[in-house]
Coordinates of C-alpha atoms in Angstrom, one line a residue:
X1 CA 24.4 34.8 -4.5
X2 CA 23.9 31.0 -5.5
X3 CA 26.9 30.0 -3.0
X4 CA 25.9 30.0 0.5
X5 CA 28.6 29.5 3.9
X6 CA 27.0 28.4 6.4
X7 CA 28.3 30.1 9.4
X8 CA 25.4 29.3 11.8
X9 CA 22.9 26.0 12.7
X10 CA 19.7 25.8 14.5
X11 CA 19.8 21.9 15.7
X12 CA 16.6 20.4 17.3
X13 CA 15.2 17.0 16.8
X14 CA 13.2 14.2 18.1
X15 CA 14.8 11.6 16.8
X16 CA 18.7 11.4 16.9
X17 CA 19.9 8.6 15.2
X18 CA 22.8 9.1 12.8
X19 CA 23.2 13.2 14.2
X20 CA 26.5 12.5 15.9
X21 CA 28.5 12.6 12.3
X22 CA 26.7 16.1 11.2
X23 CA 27.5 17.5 14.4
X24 CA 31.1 16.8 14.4
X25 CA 31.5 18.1 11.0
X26 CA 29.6 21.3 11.4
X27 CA 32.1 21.7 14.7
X28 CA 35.3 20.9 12.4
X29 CA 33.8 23.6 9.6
X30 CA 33.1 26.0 12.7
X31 CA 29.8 26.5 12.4
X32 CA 28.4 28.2 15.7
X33 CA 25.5 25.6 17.0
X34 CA 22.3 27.0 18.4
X35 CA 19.8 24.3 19.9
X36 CA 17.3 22.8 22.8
X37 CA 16.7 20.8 25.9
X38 CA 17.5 17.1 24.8
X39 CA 19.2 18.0 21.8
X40 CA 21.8 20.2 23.3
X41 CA 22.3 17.5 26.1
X42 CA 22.9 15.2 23.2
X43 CA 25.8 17.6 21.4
X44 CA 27.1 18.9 25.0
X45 CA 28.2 14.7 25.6
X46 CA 30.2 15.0 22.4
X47 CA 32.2 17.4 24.0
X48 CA 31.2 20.1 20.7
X49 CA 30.3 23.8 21.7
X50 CA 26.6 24.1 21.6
X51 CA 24.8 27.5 22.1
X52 CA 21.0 27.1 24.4
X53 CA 18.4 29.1 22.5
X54 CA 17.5 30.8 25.5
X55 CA 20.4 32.6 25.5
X56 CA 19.6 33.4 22.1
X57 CA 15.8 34.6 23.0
X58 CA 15.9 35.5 26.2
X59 CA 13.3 33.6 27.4
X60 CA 13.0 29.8 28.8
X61 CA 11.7 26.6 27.1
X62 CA 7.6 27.0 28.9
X63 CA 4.6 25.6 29.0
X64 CA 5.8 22.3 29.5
X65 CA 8.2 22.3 26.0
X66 CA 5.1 23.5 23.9
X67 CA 6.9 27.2 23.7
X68 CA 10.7 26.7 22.8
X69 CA 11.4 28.0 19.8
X70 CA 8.7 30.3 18.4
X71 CA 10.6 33.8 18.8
X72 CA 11.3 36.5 16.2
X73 CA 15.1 35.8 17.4
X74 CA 14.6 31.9 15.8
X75 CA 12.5 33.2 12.6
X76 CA 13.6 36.7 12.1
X77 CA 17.2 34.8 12.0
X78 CA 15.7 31.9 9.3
X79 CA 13.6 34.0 7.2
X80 CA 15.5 36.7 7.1
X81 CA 16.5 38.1 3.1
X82 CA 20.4 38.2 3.1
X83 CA 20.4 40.4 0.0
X84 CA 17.8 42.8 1.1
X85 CA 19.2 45.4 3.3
X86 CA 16.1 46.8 5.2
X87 CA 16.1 42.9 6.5
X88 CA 20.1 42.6 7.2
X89 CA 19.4 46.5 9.0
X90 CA 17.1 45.0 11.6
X91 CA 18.8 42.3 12.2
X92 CA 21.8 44.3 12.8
X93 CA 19.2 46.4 15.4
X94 CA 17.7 43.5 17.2
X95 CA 20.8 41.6 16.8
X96 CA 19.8 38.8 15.4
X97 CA 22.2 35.9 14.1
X98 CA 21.4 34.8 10.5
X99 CA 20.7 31.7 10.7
X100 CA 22.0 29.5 7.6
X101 CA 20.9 25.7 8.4
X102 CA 18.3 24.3 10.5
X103 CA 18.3 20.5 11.2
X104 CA 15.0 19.8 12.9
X105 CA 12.1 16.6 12.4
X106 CA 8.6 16.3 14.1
X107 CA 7.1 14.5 17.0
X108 CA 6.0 11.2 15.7
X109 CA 2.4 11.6 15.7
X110 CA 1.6 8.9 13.0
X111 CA 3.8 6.5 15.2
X112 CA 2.0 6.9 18.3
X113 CA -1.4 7.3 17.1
X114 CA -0.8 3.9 15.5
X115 CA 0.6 2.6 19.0
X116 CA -2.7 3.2 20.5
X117 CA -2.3 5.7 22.5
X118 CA -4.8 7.9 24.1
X119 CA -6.0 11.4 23.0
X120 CA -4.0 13.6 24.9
X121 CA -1.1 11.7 24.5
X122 CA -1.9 11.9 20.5
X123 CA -2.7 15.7 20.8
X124 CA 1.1 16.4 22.4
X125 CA 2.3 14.8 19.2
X126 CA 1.1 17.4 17.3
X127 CA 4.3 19.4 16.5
X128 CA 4.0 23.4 16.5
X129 CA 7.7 24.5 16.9
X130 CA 8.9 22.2 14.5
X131 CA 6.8 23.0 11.1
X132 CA 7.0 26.4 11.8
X133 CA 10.7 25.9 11.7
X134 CA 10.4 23.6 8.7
X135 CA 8.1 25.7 6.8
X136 CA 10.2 29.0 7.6
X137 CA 13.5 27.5 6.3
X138 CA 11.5 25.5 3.0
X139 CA 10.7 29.2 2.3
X140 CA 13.7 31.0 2.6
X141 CA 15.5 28.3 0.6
X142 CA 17.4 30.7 -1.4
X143 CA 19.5 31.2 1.4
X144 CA 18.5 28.4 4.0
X145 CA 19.5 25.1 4.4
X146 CA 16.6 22.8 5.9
X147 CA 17.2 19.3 6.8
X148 CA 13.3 17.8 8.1
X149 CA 14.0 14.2 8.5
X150 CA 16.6 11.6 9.6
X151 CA 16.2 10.2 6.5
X152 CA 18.2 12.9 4.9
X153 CA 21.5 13.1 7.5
X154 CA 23.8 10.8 5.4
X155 CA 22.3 13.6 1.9
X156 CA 23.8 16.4 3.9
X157 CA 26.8 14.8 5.9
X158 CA 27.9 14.3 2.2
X159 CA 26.9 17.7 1.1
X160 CA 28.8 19.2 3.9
X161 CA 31.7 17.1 3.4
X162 CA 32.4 17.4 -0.4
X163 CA 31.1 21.1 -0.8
X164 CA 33.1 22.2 2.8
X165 CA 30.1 24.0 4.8
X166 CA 29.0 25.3 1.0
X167 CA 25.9 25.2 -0.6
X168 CA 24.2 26.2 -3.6
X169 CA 21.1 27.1 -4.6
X170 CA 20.2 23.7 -6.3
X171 CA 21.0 21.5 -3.2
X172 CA 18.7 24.2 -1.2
X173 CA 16.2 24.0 -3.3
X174 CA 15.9 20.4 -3.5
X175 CA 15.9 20.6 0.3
X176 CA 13.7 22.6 0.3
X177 CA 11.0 20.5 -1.7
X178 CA 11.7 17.5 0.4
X179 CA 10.4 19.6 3.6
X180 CA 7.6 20.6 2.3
X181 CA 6.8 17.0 1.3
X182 CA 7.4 16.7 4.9
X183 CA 5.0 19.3 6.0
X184 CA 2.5 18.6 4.4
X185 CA 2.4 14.7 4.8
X186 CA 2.7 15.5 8.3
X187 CA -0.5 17.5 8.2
X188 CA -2.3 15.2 5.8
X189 CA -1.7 12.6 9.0
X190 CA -3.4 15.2 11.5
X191 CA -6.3 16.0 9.9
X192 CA -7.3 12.4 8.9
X193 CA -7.1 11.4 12.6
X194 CA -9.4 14.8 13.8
X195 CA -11.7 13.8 10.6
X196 CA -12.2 10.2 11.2
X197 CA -13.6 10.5 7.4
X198 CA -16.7 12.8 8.7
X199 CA -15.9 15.3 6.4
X200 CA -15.3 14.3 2.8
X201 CA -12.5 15.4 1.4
X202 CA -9.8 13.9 -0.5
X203 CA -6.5 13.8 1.3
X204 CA -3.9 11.0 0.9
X205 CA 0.0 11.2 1.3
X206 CA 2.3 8.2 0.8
X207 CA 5.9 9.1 1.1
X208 CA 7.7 6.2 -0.1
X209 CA 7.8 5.7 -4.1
X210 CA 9.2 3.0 -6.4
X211 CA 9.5 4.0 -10.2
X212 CA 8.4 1.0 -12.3
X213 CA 10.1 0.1 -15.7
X214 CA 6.4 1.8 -17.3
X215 CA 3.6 1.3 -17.2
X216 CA 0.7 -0.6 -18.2
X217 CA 2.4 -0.6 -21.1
X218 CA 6.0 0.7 -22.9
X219 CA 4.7 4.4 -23.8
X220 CA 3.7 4.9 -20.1
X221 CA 5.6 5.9 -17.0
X222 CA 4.9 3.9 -14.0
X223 CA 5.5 4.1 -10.1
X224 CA 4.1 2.3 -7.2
X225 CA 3.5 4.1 -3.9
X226 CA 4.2 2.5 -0.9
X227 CA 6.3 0.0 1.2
X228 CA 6.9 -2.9 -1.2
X229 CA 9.8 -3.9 1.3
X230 CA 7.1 -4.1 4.4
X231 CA 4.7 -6.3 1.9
X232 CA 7.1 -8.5 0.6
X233 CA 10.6 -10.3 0.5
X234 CA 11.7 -10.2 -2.4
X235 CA 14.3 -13.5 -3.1
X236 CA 15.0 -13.8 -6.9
X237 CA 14.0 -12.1 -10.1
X238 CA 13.2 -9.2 -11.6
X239 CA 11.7 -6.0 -10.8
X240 CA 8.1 -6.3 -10.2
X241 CA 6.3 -4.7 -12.8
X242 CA 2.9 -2.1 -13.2
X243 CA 0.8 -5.3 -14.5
X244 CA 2.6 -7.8 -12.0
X245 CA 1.6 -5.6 -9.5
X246 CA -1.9 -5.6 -10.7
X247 CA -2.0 -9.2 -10.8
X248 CA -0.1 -9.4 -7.4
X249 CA -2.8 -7.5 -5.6
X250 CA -5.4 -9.4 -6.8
X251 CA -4.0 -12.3 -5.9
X252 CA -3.1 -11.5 -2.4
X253 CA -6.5 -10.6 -1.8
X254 CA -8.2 -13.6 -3.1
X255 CA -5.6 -15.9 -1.1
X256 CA -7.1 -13.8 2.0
X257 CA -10.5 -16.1 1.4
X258 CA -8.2 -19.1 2.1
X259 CA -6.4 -19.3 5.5
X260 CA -6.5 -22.5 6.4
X261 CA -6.4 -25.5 4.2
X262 CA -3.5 -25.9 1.3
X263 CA -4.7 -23.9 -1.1
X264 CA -2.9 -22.7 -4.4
X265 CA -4.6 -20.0 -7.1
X266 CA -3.2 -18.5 -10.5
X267 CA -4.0 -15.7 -12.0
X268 CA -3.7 -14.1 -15.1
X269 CA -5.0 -10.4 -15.8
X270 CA -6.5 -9.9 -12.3
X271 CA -8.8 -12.6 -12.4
X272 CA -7.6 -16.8 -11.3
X273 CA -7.4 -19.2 -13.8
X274 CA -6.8 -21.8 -11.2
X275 CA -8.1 -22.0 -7.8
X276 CA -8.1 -25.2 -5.5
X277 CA -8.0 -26.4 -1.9
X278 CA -6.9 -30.0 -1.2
X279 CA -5.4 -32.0 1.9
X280 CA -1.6 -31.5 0.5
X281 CA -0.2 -28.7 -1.3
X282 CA 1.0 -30.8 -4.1
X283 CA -2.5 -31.8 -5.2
X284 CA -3.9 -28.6 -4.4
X285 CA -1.0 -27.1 -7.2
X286 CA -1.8 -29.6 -9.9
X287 CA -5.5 -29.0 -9.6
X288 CA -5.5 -25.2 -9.3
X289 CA -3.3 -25.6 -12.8
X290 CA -5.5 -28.0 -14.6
X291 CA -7.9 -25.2 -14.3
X292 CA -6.8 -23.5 -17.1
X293 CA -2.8 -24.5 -17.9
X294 CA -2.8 -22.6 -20.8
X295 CA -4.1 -19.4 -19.2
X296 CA -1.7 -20.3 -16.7
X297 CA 1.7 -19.3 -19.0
X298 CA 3.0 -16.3 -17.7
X299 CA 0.6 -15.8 -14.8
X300 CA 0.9 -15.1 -11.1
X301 CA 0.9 -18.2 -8.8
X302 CA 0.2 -17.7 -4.8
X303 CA -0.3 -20.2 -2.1
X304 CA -1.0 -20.0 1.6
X305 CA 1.1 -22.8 2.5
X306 CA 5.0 -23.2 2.5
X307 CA 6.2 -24.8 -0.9
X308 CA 8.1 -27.5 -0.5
X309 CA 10.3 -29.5 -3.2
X310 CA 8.0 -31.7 -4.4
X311 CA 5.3 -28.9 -5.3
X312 CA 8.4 -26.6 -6.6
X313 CA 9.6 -29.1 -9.2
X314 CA 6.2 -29.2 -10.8
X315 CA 5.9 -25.4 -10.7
X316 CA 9.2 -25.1 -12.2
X317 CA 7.8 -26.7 -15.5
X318 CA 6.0 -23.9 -16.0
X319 CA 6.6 -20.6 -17.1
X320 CA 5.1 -18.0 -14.4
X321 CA 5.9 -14.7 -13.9
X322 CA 6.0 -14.6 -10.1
X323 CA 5.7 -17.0 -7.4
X324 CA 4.2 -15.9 -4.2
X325 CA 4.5 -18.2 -0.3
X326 CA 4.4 -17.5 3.3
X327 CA 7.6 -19.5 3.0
X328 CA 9.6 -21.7 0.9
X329 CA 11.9 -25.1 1.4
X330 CA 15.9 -24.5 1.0
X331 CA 15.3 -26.8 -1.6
X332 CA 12.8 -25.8 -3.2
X333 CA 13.7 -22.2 -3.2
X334 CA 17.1 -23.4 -4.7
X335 CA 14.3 -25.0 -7.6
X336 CA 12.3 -22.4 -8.4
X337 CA 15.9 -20.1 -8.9
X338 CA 16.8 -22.0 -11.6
X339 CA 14.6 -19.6 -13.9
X340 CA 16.6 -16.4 -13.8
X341 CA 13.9 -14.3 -14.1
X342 CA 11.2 -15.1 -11.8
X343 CA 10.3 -13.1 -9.2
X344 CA 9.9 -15.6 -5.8
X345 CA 8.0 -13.7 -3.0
X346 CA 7.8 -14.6 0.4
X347 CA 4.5 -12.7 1.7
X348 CA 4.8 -10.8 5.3
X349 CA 1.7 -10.1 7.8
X350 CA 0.5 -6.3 6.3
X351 CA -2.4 -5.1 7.1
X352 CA -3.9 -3.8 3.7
X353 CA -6.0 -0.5 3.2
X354 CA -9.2 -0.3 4.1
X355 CA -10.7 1.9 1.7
X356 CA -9.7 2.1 -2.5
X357 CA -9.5 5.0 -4.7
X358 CA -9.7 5.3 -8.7
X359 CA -8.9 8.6 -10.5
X360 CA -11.9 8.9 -13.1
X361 CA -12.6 11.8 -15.3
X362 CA -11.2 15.1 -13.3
X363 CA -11.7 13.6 -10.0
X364 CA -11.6 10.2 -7.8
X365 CA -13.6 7.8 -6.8
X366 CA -13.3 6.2 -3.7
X367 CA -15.1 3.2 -1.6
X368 CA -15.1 0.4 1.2
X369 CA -12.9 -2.0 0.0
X370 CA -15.2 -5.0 -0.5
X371 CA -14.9 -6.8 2.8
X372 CA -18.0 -8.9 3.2
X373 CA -17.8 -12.3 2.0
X374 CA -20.9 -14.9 2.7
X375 CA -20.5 -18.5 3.8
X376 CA -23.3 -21.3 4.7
X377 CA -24.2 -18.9 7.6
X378 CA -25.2 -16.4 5.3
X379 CA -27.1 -18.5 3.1
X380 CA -30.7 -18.8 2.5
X381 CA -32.4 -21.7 0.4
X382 CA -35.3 -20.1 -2.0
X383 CA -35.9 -23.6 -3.3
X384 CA -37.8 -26.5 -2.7
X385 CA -34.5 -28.3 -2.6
X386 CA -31.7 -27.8 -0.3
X387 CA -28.2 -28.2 -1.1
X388 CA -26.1 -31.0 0.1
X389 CA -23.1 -31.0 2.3
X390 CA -20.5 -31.1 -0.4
X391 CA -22.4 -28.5 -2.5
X392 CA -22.8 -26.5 0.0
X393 CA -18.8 -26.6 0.3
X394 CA -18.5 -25.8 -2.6
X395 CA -20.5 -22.6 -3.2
X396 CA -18.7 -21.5 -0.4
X397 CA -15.4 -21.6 -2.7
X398 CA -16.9 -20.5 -5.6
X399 CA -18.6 -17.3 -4.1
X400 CA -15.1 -16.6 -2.2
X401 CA -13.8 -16.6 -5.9
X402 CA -16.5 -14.8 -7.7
X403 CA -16.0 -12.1 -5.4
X404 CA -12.6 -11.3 -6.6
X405 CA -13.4 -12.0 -10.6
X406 CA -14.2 -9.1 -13.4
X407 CA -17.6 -8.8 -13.9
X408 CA -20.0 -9.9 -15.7
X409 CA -18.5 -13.3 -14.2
X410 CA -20.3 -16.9 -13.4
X411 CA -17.7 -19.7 -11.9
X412 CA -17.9 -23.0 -12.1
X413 CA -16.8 -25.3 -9.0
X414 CA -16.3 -28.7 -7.9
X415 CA -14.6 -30.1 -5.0
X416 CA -13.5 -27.2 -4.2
X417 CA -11.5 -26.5 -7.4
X418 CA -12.2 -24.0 -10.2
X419 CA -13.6 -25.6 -12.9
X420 CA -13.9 -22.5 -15.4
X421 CA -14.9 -18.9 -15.2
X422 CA -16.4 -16.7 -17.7
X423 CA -15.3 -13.6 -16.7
X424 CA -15.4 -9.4 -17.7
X425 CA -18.4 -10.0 -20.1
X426 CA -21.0 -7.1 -21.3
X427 CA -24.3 -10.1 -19.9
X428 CA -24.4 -12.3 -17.5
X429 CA -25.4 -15.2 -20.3
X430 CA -22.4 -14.7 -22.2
X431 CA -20.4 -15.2 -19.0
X432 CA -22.1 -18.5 -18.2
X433 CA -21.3 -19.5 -21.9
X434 CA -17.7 -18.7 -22.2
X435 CA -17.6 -20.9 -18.9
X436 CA -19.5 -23.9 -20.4
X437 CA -16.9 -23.4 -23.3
X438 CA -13.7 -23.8 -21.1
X439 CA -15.1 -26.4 -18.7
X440 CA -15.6 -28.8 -22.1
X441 CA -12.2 -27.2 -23.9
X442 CA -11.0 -29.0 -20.5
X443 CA -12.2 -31.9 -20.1
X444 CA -14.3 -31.2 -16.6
X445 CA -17.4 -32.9 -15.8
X446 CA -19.9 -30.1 -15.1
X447 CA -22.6 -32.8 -13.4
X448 CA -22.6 -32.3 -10.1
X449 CA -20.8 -29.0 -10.6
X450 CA -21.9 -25.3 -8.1
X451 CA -22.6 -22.4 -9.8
X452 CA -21.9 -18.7 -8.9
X453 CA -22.9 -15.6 -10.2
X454 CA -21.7 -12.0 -9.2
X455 CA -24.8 -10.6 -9.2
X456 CA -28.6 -11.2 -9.6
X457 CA -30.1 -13.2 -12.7
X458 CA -32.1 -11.1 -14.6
X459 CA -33.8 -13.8 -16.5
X460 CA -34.2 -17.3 -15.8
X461 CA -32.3 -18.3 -19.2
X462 CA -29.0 -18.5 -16.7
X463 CA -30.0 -21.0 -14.5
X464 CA -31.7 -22.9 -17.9
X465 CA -28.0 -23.3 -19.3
X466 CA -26.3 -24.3 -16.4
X467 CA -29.0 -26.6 -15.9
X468 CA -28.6 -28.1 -19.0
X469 CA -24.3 -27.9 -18.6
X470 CA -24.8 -30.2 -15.8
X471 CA -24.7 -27.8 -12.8
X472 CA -27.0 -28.9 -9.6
X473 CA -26.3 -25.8 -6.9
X474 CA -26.6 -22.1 -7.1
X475 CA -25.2 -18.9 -5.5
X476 CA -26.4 -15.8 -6.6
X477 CA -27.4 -12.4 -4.4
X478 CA -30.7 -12.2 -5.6
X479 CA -32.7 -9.0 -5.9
X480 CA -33.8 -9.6 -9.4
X481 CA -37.7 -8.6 -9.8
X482 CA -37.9 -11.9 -11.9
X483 CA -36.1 -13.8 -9.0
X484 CA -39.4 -16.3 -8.5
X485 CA -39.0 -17.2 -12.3
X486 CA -35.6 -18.2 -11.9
X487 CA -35.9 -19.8 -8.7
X488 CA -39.0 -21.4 -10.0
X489 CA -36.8 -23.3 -12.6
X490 CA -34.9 -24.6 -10.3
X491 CA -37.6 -26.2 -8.6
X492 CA -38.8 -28.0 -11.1
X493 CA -34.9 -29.1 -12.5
X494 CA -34.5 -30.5 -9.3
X495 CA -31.6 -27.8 -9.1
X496 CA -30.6 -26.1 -5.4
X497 CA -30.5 -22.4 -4.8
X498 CA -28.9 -20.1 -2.3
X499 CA -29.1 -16.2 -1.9
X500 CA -26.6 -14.2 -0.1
X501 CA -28.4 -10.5 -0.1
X502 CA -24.8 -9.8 -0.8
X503 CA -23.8 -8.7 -4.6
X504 CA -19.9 -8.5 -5.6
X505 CA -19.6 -6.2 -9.0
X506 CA -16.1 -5.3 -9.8
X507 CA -15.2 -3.4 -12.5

């Protein structure tokens, strides 16, 4: 039969928060009520008729709580086949009850091995009684009720309410998935902690979802998985879309380069258009968009400062896609509102992953997120001529930025502001020309200018155009077998170069 009653309930759980309502309703339908130790405290002080499973089994709660309900009394009861009569025979034999819903969660082992706790303390975390009672149910769905998470009380208070202690077969079933989403998150958690990514395998779970409008574009579907709520608050606009996102990630990582002094970036198809770091946050706005203000329609703006009026009214003459602060003024929120669609994001402390994965052909890649990052200490002058304080400043910024840019890419910096970028290009030359082009398209001086490269020069015909652009400094990885030859030209341009051993390719 589709149409389940649901005459008895096995009730045991960790966490009860939201329970009380369930219980009262499964008393008022007169469901008989089967449960353990803290639990049936819990519905005993609600004055409800609760049944102790060791009257059920026989046999007491041991080993400290590891053995409660792992009895062929508990899982003959669950998995039991109500329409198969060999099954409804035994039970009838070993009188067993049939047991029609089980409410029960899991120890929070994620929770407290993020707390810092120590092994054994993690190890007790490890439920036993509880997937095998999740799992059981999930299987028996056609004529089982599981409930595996607190998440999913109000679902079934609702369900028992409107359908009167009723079921049928679709809201079992759907149950039914959910558990074993459950499950097998649950286990996914485990084994990462024993594997401490020894042993290479592949196993991810994220249970939280958001379904995006598409795509990377109309014809395809699109969902983010994750906590968007724990990353962000979210104050005004729109949904947040696949490409926003995109474009949000990369620039919450390069902002990460930037703690301390006001510094504002916009981006546009992953890679900054604008980047600068000034005194005030005002200056440090209008400089970061004079990078490139007409990449800048329609981009992604993010500071690391909180805006205040003056900097929102200039960023409300532009259009932008999304604006992103630690915080913002009344007044200037109030502003930047006056665009109806705008997404305004106030950034919270996350910690971000660690590690990045890509699906590729009929597997996935994955990697160390790029983490390394060089700074003055990290450089070492190959030339005859050492860069000066300021440029040294400098190629600080523009290897922070370079870093987080498409490759091929060479940036152009001065002053600590972005003075053009070439950027995703098939050489490393055409990258250094599309820059010349935009530094000249607008109006920046390159004399005087920093240059950074991605990777290694392969020929010294880099460092002879940016000579000739105006450029005086130079960060680079090196590791090129013709490294002398560029570094030679330098030396006798009077230019300044710096190696970093570190290379930043992002594809």
């Amino acid at each position: 039969m589709s149409q389940k009653k649901i005459k008895n309930a096995l009730i045991s759980v960790f966490h009860k928060d939201n329970l009380e309502p369930i219980i009262h309703q499964l008393n008022k339908l007169g469901v008989n009520i089967y449960s353990t130790g803290g639990t049936q405290s819990f519905i005993e002080e609600l004055n409800v008729a609760v049944t102790p499973v060791e009257n059920l089994t026989s046999y007491p709660s041991i080993l400290g709580g590891r053995v409660k309900t792992l009895h062929p009394k508990i899982f003959g009861g669950i998995l039991s086949r109500r329409e198969l009569d060999s099954d409804v025979a035994q039970l009838t034999e070993y009188e067993i009850p049939e047991i029609d819903l089980v409410i029960v969660d899991l120890y929070p082992f994620e929770d407290t091995v993020e707390s810092g706790a120590g092994e054994q303390d993690i190890i007790e975390k490890i439920d036993i009684g509880g997937i095998s009672l999740i799992r059981a149910a999930a299987k028996n769905y056609k004529d089982v009720v599981i409930v595996s998470s607190r998440n999913q009380y109000e679902y079934v208070l609702n369900l028992l309410q409107d359908k009167n202690g009723t079921t049928d077969i679709e809201d079992r079933k759907h149950l039914a998935k959910l558990a074993f989403n459950v499950s097998s998150h649950y286990d996914t958690a485990i084994f990462n902690w024993f594997n401490n990514d020894e042993e290479k395998y592949f196993k991810q779970s994220i249970t939280q979802s958001q379904v995006l409008r598409y795509g990377e574009n109309p014809h395809q579907e699109g969902v983010f998985y994750g906590d968007l709520e724990a990353m962000f608050d979210k104050l005004h606009g729109k949904e947040l879309s696949y490409n926003n996102l995109l474009d949000v990630d990369a620039a919450v990582n390069l902002m990460a380069e930037f703690p301390d002094k006001p510094t504002f970036a916009v981006l546009k198809h992953n890679n900054a258009c604008g980047l600068a770091t000034r005194d005030n946050l005002l200056d440090a706005w209008k400089d970061a968009l004079a990078g490139d203000p007409v990449s800048a329609f329609g981009g992604i703006i993010i500071t690391n400062k909180k805006i205040d009026l003056a900097t929102a009214e200039e960023i409300n003459n532009l259009f932008c896609e999304v604006v992103i602060a630690p915080a913002y003024e009344d007044a200037a929120l109030d502003m930047l509102k006056q665009k109806k669609n705008r997404i305004i994001l106030v950034q919270n402390k996350v910690e971000l992953p660690k590690k990045q994965f890509r699906t590729i052909l009929n597997g996935v890649l994955a990697q160390d997120k790029d983490m390394k990052t060089a700074n003055r200490n990290d450089f070492t002058v190959v030339t005859k001529k050492a860069p000066t304080d300021q440029e040294i400043k400098d190629l600080e910024f523009a290897n922070k930025l370079v870093k987080h840019t498409k490759s091929n890419t060479i940036v152009f910096a001065k002053n600590e502001q972005l003075l053009a970028s070439g950027t995703g290009q098939t050489s490393r030359v055409d990258a250094l020309k599309q820059a010349v082009i935009k530094a000249n398209a607008f109006g920046f001086d390159l004399n005087g200018a920093v240059m950074a490269s991605d990777a290694f020069f392969p020929f010294p015909d880099c460092v002879e155009l940016a000579k000739n652009a105006g450029i005086t400094a130079v960060v680079q990885p090196g590791g090129s077998i013709k490294d002398q030859e560029s570094i030679d030209y330098c030396d006798a341009n009077d230019m300044a170069m710096v190696t970093t051993g570190i290379r930043h390719f992002r594809h």
